[in-house]
Amino acid sequence: MKFTLEATAPGSAARAGVFTTAHGSVQTPIFMPVGTLGSVKGVHMRELRDDIKAQIILGNTYHLYLRPGLNILEKAGGLHKFNGWERPILTDSGGFQVFSLSGIRKLKEEGAYFRSHIDGSKHLFTPEGVVDIERTIGADIMMALDECTPGTAEFSYARKSLDLTMRWLDRGWKRYKETEGKYGYYQSYFPIVQGCVYPDLRREAAERVQQYDADGYAIGGLAVGEPAEKMYEMIEVVNEILTPEKPRYLMGVGTPANILEGIDRGVDMFDCVMPTRNGRNGMIFTRHGIMNMRNLKWASDYSPLDEGGASWVDEAYSKAYVRHLFVSGELLAMQIASIHNLAFYLWLVGEARKHIIAGDFAEWKPRMLENVTRRL
């Protein structure tokens, strides 16, 4: 995997670059739509590629391991062949899902024991086993198994959690280096920087992960209950240490404002379920602000959903019509909102990239931040 830094923004840590994988190149900063079960909910691959202009999507190791299962994925030739997505794929490690299943999981030195949310069956994720699972899924970028510490954790817990994550990383990296992909192409493996909201732990983690000389590094354990300003502080702490020659991935974040603030602090890659999950519930993000499509104020507003917007759906459907679909419970409402929101997120990071290259990101960002946080 090759990463080329193309530009940095005066007065900001924002940067533009490109990384190359076996399934194509990705321009950064980039937002990656979340395809938990091998699909981005309600969106065809053609729409992802041509309308939304996604360059890379995510798959979820925990969910794909349980269903459809590794045998089916391997027989298909990996997730790319199974779902028909020809561009890069990143898989998380399942660590966050184990974190969210706190009532039905146990963390041990050997790994994370958990019960399936589908049928209650018992399973164990080890650092080595997760590498094997992600090899079978066939992701271009694989994430290391970690413990995602709650944002409100006490220092003593965060200390023990980080130490466990680092011991797991050492084992996972060893397995990664002694194995190869099953489908004839190179796969990257990203360590994850943890440390909760404690600067000393974050600095230590950022320094320790770089001993592996990986293709890139992720920042995990944020947007999990801590204040937004604390999240931004931790990003700054980590990115002061992580080498600028490798891409930096902020996991599971977030709102358009979070993304702009992350870019400003030197983050290259983002993912979040927010554009699709919130979209399915009637929240539309636009360059002018945020709309709740169930509000009565849109009932007789026949203007385009987002005039001059990032996708064809923005001009094709009026606010009144989309509101009607939502209040009527029509599935098309969720599909339109998902396409629109994802296209907007990709437009937003694309605009950020343009302004970084043009050298005026520091002037552009405050204006755009005011727009995207406005409630319409």
PDB file of C-alpha atoms in Angstrom, residues 2 10 32 54-55 91 96 113 127 141-142 165 171 192 197 268 277 314 329 351 354 364 369 374:
ATOM      1  CA  LYS A   2       1.419   3.352  -1.058  1.00  0.00           C
ATOM      2  CA  PRO A  10      -1.605  26.686   5.654  1.00  0.00           C
ATOM      3  CA  MET A  32     -16.156   5.525   3.842  1.00  0.00           C
ATOM      4  CA  ALA A  54     -17.768   6.207  -2.920  1.00  0.00           C
ATOM      5  CA  GLN A  55     -14.128   5.221  -3.311  1.00  0.00           C
ATOM      6  CA  THR A  91     -12.916  -4.235   7.645  1.00  0.00           C
ATOM      7  CA  PHE A  96     -16.420  -2.224  18.761  1.00  0.00           C
ATOM      8  CA  TYR A 113     -15.517 -14.328  24.428  1.00  0.00           C
ATOM      9  CA  PRO A 127      -5.972 -11.359  17.769  1.00  0.00           C
ATOM     10  CA  ILE A 141      -7.332  -2.831   4.857  1.00  0.00           C
ATOM     11  CA  MET A 142      -7.712  -4.950   7.997  1.00  0.00           C
ATOM     12  CA  THR A 165      -4.904  -3.893  23.374  1.00  0.00           C
ATOM     13  CA  ARG A 171       0.079 -11.118  18.616  1.00  0.00           C
ATOM     14  CA  ILE A 192      -5.447   1.121  16.554  1.00  0.00           C
ATOM     15  CA  VAL A 197      -9.494  10.524  27.137  1.00  0.00           C
ATOM     16  CA  ASP A 268      -7.405  11.354   6.459  1.00  0.00           C
ATOM     17  CA  ARG A 277     -28.999   5.511  10.020  1.00  0.00           C
ATOM     18  CA  ASP A 314     -31.534  16.248  -4.782  1.00  0.00           C
ATOM     19  CA  GLY A 329     -43.825   4.979   5.908  1.00  0.00           C
ATOM     20  CA  GLU A 351     -14.662  20.038  -1.092  1.00  0.00           C
ATOM     21  CA  LYS A 354     -10.110  20.979  -3.027  1.00  0.00           C
ATOM     22  CA  TRP A 364     -13.279  27.911   4.049  1.00  0.00           C
ATOM     23  CA  LEU A 369     -18.931  24.530   9.668  1.00  0.00           C
ATOM     24  CA  ARG A 374     -27.488  24.970  11.199  1.00  0.00           C
TER      25      ARG A 374
END
